[in-house]
mmCIF file of C-alpha atoms in Angstrom:
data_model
loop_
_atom_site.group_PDB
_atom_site.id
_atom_site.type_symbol
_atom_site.label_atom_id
_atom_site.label_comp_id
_atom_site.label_asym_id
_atom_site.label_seq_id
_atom_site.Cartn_x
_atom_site.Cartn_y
_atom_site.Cartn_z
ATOM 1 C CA UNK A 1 114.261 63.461 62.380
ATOM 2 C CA UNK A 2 111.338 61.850 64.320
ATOM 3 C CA UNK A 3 111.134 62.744 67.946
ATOM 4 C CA UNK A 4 108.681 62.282 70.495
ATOM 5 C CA UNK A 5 105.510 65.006 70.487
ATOM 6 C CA UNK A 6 106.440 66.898 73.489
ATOM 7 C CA UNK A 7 110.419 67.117 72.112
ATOM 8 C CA UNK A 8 108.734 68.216 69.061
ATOM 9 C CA UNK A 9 106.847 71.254 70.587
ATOM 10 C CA UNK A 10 109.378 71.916 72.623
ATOM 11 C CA UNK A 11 112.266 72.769 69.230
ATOM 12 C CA UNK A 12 109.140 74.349 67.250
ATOM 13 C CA UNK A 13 106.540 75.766 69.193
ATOM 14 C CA UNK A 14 107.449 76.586 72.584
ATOM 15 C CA UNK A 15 109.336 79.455 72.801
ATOM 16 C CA UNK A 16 106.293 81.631 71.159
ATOM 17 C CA UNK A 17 104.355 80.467 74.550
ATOM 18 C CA UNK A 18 102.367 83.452 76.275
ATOM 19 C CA UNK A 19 104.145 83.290 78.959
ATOM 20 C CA UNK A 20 105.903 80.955 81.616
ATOM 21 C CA UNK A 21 102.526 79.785 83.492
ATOM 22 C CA UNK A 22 101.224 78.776 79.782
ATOM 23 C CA UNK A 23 104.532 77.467 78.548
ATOM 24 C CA UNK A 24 104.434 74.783 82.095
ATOM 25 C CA UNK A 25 100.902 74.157 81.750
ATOM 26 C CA UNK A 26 101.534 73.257 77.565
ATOM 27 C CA UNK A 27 104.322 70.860 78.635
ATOM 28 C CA UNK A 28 102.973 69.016 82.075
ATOM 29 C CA UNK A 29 99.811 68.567 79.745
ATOM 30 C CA UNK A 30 101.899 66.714 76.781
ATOM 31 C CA UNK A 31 104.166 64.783 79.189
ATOM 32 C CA UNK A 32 100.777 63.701 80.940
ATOM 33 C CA UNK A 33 99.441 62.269 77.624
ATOM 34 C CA UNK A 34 102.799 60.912 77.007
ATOM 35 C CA UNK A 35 102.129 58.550 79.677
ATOM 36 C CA UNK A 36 104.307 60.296 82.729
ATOM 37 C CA UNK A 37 103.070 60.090 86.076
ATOM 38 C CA UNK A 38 102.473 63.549 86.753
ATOM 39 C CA UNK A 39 100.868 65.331 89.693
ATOM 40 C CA UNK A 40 102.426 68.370 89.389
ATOM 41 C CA UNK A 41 105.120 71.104 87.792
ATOM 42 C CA UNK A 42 107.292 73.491 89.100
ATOM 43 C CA UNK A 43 109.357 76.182 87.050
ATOM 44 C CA UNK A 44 111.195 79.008 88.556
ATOM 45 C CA UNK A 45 113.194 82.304 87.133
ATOM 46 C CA UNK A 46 115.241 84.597 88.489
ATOM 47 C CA UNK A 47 114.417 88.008 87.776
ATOM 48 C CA UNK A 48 115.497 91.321 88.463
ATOM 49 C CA UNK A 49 113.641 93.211 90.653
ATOM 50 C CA UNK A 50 114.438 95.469 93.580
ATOM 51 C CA UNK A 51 112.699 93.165 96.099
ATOM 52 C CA UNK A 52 111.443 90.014 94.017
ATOM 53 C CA UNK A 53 114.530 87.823 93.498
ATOM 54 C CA UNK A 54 112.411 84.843 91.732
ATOM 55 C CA UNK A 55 109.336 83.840 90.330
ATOM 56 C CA UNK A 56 107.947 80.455 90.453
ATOM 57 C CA UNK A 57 104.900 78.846 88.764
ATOM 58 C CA UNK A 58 103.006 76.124 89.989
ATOM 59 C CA UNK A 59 100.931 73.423 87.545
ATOM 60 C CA UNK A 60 98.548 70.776 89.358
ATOM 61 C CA UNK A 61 98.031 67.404 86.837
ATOM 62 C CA UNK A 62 94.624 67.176 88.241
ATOM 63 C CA UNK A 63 93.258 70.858 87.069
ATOM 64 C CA UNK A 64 95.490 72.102 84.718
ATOM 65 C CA UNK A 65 95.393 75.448 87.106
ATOM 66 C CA UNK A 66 98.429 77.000 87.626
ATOM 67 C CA UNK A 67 99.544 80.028 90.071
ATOM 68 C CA UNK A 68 102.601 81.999 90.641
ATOM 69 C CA UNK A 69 104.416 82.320 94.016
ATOM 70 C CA UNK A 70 107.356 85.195 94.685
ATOM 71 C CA UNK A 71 110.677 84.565 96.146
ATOM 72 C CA UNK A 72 111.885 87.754 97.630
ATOM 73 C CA UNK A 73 115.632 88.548 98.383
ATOM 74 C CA UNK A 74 116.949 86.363 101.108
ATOM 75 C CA UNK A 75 114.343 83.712 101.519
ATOM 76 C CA UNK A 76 115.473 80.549 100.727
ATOM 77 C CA UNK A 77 114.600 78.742 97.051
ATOM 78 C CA UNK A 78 112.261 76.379 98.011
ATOM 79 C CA UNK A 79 108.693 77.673 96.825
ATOM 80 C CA UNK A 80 108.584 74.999 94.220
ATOM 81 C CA UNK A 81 110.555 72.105 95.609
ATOM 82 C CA UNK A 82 108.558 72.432 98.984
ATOM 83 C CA UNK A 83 104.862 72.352 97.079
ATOM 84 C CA UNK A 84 105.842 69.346 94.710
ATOM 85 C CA UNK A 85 107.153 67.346 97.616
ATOM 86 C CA UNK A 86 103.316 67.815 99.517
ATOM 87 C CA UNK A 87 101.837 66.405 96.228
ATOM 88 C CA UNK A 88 104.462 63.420 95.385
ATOM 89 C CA UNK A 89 107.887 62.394 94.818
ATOM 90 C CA UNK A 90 110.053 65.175 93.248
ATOM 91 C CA UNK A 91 112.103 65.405 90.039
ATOM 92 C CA UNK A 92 113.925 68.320 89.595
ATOM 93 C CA UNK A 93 116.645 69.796 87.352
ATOM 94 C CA UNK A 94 118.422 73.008 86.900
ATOM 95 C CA UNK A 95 118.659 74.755 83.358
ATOM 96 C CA UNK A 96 121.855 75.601 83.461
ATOM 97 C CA UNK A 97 124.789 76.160 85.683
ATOM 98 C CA UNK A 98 124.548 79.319 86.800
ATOM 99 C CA UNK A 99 123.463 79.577 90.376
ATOM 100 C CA UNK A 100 120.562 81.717 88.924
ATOM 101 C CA UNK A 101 119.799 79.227 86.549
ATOM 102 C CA UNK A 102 116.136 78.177 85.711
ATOM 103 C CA UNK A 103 114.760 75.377 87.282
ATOM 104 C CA UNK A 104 112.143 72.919 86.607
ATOM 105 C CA UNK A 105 110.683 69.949 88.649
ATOM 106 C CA UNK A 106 108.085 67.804 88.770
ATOM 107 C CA UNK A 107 106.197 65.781 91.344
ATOM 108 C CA UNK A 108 105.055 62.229 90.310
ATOM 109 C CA UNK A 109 101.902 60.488 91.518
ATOM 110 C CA UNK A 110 104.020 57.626 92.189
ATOM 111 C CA UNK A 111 108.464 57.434 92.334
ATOM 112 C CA UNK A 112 109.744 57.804 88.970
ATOM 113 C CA UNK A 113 111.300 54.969 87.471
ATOM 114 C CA UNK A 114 114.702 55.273 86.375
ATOM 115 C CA UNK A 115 113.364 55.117 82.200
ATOM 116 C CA UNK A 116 111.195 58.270 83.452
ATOM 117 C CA UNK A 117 113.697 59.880 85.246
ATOM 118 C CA UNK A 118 115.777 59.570 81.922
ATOM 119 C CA UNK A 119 113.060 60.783 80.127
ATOM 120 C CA UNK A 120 112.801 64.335 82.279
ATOM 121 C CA UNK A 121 116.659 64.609 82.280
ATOM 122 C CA UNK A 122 116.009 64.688 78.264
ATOM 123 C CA UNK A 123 113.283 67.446 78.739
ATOM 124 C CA UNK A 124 115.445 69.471 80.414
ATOM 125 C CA UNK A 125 117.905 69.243 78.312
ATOM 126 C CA UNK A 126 115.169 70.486 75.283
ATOM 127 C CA UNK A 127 113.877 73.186 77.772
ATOM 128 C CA UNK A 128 116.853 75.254 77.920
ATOM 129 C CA UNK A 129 116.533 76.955 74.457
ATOM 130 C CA UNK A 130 112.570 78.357 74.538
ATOM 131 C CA UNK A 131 113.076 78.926 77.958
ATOM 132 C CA UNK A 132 116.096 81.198 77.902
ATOM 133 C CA UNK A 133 113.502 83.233 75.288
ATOM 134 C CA UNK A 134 110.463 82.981 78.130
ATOM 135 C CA UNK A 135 112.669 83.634 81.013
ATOM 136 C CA UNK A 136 114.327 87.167 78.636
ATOM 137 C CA UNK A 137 110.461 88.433 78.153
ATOM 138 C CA UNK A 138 109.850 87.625 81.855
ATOM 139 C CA UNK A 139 112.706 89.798 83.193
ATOM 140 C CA UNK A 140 111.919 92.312 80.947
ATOM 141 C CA UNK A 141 108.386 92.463 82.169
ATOM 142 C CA UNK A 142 109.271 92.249 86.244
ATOM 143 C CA UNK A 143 111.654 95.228 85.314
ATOM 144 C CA UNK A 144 108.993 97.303 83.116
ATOM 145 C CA UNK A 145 106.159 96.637 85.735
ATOM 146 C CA UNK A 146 108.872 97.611 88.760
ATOM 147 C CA UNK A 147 109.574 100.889 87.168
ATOM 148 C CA UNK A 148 106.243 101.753 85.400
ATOM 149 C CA UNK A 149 103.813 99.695 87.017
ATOM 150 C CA UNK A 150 101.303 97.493 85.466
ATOM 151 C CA UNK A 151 99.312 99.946 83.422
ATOM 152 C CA UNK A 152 102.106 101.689 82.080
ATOM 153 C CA UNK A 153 104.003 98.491 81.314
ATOM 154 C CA UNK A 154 101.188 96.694 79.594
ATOM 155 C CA UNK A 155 101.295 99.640 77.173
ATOM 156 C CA UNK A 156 104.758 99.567 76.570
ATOM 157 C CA UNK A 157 104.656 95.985 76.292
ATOM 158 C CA UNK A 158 101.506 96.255 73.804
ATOM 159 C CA UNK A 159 103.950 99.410 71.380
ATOM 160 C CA UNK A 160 101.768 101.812 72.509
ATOM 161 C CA UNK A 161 104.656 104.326 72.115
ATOM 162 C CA UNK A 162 103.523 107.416 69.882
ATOM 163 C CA UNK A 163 104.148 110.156 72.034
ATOM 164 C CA UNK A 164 100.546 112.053 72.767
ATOM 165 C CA UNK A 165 98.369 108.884 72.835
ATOM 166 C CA UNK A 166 97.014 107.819 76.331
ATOM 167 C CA UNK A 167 93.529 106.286 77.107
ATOM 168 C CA UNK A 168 90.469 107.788 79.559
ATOM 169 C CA UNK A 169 89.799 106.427 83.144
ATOM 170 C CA UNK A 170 86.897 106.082 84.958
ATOM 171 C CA UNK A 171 88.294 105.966 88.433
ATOM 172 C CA UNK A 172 88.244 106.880 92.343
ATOM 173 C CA UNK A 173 91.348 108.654 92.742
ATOM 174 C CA UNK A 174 93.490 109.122 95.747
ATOM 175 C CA UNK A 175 96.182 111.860 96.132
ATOM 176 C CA UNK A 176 98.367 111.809 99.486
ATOM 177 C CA UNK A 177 101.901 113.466 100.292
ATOM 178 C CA UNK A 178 103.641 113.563 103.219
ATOM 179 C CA UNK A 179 103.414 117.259 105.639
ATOM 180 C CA UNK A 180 106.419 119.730 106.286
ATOM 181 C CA UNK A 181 108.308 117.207 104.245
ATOM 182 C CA UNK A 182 110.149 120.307 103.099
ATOM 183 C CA UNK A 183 111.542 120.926 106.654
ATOM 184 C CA UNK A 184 111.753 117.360 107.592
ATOM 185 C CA UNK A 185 114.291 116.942 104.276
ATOM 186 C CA UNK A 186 116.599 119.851 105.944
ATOM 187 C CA UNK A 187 116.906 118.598 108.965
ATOM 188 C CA UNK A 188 117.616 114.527 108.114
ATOM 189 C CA UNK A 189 120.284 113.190 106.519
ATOM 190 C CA UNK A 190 120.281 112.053 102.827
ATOM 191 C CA UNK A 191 120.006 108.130 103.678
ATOM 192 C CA UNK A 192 117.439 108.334 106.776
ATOM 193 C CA UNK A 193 115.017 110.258 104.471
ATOM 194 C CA UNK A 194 115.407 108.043 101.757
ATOM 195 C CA UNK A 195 114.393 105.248 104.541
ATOM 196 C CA UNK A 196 111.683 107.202 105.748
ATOM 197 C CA UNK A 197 110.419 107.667 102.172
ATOM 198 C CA UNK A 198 110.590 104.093 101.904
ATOM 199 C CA UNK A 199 108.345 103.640 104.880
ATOM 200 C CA UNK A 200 105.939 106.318 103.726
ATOM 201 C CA UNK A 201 105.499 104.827 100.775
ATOM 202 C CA UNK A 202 105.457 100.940 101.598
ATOM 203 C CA UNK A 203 102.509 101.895 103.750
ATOM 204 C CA UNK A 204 100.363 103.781 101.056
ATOM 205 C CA UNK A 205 101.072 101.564 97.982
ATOM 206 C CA UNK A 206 100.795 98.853 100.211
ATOM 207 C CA UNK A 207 97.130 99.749 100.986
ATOM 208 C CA UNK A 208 96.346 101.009 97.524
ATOM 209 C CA UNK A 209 96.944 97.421 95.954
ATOM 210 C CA UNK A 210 95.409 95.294 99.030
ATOM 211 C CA UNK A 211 92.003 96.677 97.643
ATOM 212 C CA UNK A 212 92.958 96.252 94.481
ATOM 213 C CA UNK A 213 94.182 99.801 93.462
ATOM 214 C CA UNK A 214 96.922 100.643 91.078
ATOM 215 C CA UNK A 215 99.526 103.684 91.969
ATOM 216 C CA UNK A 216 100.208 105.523 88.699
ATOM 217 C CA UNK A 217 102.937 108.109 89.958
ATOM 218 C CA UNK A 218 105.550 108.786 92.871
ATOM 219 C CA UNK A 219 105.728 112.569 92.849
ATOM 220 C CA UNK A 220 108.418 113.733 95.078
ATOM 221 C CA UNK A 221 107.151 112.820 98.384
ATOM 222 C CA UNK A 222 103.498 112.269 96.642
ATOM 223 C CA UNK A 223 101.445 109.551 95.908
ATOM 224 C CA UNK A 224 98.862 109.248 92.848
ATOM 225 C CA UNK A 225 96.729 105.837 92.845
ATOM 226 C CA UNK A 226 93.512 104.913 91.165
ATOM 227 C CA UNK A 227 90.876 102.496 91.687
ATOM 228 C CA UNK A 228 89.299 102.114 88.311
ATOM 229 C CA UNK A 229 85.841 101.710 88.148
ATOM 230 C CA UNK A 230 85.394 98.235 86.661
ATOM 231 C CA UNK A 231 81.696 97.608 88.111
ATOM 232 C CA UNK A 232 80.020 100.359 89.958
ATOM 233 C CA UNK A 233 81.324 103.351 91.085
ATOM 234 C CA UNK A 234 80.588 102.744 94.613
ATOM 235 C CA UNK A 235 82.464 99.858 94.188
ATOM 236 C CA UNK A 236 86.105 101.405 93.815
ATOM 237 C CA UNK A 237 84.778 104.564 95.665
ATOM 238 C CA UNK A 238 84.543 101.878 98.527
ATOM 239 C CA UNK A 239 87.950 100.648 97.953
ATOM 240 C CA UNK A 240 89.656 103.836 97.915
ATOM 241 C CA UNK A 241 88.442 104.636 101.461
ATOM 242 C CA UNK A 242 89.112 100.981 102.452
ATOM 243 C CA UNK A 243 92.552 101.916 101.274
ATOM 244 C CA UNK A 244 92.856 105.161 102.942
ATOM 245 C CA UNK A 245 91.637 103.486 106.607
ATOM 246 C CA UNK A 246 94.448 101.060 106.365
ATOM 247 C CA UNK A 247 97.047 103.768 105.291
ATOM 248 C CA UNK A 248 96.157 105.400 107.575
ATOM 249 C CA UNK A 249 96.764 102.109 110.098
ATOM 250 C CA UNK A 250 100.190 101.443 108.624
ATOM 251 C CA UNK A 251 101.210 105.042 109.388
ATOM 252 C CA UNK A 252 100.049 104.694 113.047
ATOM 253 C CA UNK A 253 102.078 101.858 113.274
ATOM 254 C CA UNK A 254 105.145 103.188 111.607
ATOM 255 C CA UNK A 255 104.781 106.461 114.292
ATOM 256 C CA UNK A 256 104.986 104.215 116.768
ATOM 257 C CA UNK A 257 108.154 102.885 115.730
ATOM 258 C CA UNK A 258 109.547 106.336 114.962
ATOM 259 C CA UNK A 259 108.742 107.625 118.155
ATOM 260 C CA UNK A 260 110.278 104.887 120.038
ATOM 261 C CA UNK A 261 113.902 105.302 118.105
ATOM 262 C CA UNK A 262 113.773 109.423 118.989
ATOM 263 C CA UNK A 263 112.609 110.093 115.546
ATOM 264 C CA UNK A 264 109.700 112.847 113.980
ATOM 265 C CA UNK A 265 106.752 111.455 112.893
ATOM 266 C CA UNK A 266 105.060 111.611 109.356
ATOM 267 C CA UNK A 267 101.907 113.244 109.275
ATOM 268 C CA UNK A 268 100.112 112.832 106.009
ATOM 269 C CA UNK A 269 97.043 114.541 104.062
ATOM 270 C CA UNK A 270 95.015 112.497 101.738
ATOM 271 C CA UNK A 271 92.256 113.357 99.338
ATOM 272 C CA UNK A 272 89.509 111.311 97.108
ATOM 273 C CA UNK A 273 87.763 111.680 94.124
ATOM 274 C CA UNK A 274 86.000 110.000 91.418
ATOM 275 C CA UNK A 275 85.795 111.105 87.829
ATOM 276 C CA UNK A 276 87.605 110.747 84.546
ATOM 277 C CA UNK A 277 91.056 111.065 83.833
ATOM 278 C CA UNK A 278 93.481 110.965 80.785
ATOM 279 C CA UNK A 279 96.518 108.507 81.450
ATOM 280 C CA UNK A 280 98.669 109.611 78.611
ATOM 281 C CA UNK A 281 102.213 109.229 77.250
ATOM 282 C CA UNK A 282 103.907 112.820 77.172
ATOM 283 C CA UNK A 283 107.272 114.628 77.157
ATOM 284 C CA UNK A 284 109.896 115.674 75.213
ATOM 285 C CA UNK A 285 110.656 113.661 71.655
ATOM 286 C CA UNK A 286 113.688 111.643 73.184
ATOM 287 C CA UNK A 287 111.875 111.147 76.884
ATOM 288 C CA UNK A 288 108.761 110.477 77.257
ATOM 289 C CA UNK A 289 106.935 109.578 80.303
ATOM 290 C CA UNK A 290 103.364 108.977 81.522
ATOM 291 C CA UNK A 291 101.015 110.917 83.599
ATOM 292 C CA UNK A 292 97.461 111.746 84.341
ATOM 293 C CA UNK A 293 95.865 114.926 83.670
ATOM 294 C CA UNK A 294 92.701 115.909 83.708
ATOM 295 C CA UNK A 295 89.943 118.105 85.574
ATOM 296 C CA UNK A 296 89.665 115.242 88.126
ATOM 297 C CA UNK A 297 93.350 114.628 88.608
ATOM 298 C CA UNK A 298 93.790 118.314 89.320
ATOM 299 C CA UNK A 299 90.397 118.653 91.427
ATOM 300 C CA UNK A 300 91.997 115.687 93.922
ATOM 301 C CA UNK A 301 95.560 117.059 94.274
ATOM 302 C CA UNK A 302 93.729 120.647 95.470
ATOM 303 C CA UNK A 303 91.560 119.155 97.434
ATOM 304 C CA UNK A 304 94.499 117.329 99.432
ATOM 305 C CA UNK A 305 96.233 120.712 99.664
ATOM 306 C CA UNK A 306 92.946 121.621 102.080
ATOM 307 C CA UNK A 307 94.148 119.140 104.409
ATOM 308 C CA UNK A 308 96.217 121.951 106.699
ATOM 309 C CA UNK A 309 93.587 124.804 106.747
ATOM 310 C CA UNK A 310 91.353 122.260 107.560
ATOM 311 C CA UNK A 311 93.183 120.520 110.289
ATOM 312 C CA UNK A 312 91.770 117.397 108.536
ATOM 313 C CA UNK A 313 94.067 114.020 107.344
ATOM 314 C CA UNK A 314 91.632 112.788 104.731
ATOM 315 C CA UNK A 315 89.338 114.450 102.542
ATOM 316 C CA UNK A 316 86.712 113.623 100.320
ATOM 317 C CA UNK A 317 84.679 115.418 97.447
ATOM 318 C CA UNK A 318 80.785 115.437 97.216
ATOM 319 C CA UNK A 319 80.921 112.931 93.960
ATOM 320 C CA UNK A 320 82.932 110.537 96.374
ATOM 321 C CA UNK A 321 80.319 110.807 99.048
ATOM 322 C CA UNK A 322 77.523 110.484 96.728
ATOM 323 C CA UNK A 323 78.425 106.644 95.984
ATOM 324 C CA UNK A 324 79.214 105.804 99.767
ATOM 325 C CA UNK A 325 77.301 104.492 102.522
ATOM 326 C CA UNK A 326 80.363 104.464 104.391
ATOM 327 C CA UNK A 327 79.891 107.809 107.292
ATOM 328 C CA UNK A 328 81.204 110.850 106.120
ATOM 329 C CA UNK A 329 81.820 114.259 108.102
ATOM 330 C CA UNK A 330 80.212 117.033 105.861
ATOM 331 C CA UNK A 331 82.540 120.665 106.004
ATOM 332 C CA UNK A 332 80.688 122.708 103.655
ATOM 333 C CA UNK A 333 81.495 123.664 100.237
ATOM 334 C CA UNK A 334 85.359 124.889 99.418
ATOM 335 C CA UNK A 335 86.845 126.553 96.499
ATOM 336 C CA UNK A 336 89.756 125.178 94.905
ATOM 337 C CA UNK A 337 92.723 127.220 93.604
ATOM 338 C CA UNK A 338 92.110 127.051 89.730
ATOM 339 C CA UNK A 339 88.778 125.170 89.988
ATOM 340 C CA UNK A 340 85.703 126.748 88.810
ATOM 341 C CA UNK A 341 83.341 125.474 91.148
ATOM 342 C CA UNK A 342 83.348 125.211 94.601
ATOM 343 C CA UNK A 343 84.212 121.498 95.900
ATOM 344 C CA UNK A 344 81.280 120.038 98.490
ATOM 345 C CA UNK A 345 84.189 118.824 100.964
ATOM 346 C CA UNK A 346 83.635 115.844 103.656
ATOM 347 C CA UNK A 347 86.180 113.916 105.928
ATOM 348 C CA UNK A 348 85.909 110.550 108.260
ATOM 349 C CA UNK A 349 84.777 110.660 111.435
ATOM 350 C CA UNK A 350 87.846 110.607 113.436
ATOM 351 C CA UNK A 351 90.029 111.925 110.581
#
């Protein structure tokens, strides 16, 4: 049966696309050639995510570039609809009649005719089957990424899945948990600490990925992050303090708040440190999980439990301070419970 080329790729070829963003640039490309009037593309998924209720990917004719915007819970559906119509006249069609349903539009450098709109109501029509196979991989990535995060999920995603296996970092590393959370847990109800939790930890991860840090573990009422060291270790040694400052803003902020409604507030101890770790995939032969261990991993979770005898909210070890111009408080050297060693400790001016 002879059909036209993009109709073509579409039944044979398009479902093994990379990913959405590759699978809309592929198609806006062969529709261009095909002689549409294209300025643009829009495709958007539902997912299912705990905040992120769609995704939405945005081609541009002229480049060929194409980025992602996020829809979270409650907003309205518009990401895509409202950048096509800034670029030209819109075509759009639903995938589907679900109201969840996959949608994808396109903005013309000129109206449509009605022999083009025809043409795109055909597309659509040939889009549904690769895309219910792009929009199954893309759900099950929000949902690994959600729960895992991005490091873990990419190994998942890759079948790294032998229990023992793992891979060495060269990172800064930041440790923080919340103090007397013990006490505070006693005295709150179930649901208010959950919320305050939340808060806590909205403000920390929140920091951690502005300056492009990744948090590897929730413990409890703890926080593990790393900034891996892709240039220089100054570099993410910087970032991890950058990180800290703003945490440390956030909280302020979120005190504030708590004050004003009669509540506690949530003092914090944090603690940096650069080395190597082992992120590795561990646990029992039915339940696996992963975690970081290592002589640096266990060097920056004692040196955060220094915080209270040192009346201090952030510290930081001598091979942190030895890749920073940033100021630094020095406090002597400190031994560790279990390290060797004693730790040269330091701390921000007004921390």
């Amino acid at each position: 049966m002879d059909m036209p080329a993009p109709l073509a790729w579409l039944v044979d070829e398009a479902g093994a696309s990379p990913g959405p963003d590759r699978f809309l640039a592929e198609l806006g490309g062969r529709l261009l050639a095909g002689g549409l009037p294209l300025a643009g593309g829009a495709l958007m998924l539902a997912v299912p995510h705990p905040i992120v209720a769609r995704r939405t990917w945005l081609w541009r004719a002229e480049t060929g570039a194409v980025i992602e915007a996020l829809g979270f819970a409650g907003s309205p559906h518009q990401a895509g609809r409202d950048w096509l119509a800034g670029i030209g006249p819109v075509q759009e069609d639903a995938i589907g009649l679900a109201p969840d349903s996959p949608v994808l539009g396109w903005a013309g450098t000129r109206p449509f005719g009605p022999a083009e709109v025809s043409r795109l109501h055909q597309i659509a029509r040939f889009v549904a089957a690769p895309l219910a196979a792009l929009a199954a991989r893309a759900a099950q990535e929000t949902l690994l990424e959600a729960y895992l995060g991005r490091r873990s999920a990419a190994r998942v995603r890759a079948g790294a899945l032998r229990r023992g296996t793992g891979e060495t970092i060269r990172a800064a590393l930041l440790y923080a948990d919340l103090r007397d959370f013990t006490a505070l847990s006693e005295a709150t109800e179930p649901t208010a600490m959950i919320a305050a939790l939340d808060a806590w930890f909205d403000r920390v991860a929140g920091a951690v990925h502005a300056f492009g840090g990744e948090v590897l573990k929730f413990i409890g009422d703890g926080v593990l992050a790393i900034f891996p060291v892709t240039g220089t270790p100054t570099e993410a040694c910087d970032a991890a303090l950058r990180a800290v400052a703003a945490a440390r803003a956030g909280m302020a902020h979120l005190d504030a708040v708590r004050q004003a409604q009669g509540l506690p507030p949530l003092p914090f101890g944090a603690a940096l440190h650069v080395g190597e770790m082992l992120w590795g995939n561990i646990g029992a032969i039915d339940r696996l999980d992963f975690t970081a261990i290592g002589p640096a991993v266990n060097l920056v979770s004692r040196l955060e439990g220094l915080c209270r005898p040192l009346g201090r909210s952030v510290l930081v070890s001598g091979a942190v301070a030895a890749q920073t111009a940033t100021p630094l408080v020095p406090l002597g050297d400190h031994l560790l419970r279990g390290i060797a060693a004693p730790c040269a400790v330091f701390t921000l001016p007004d921390a």
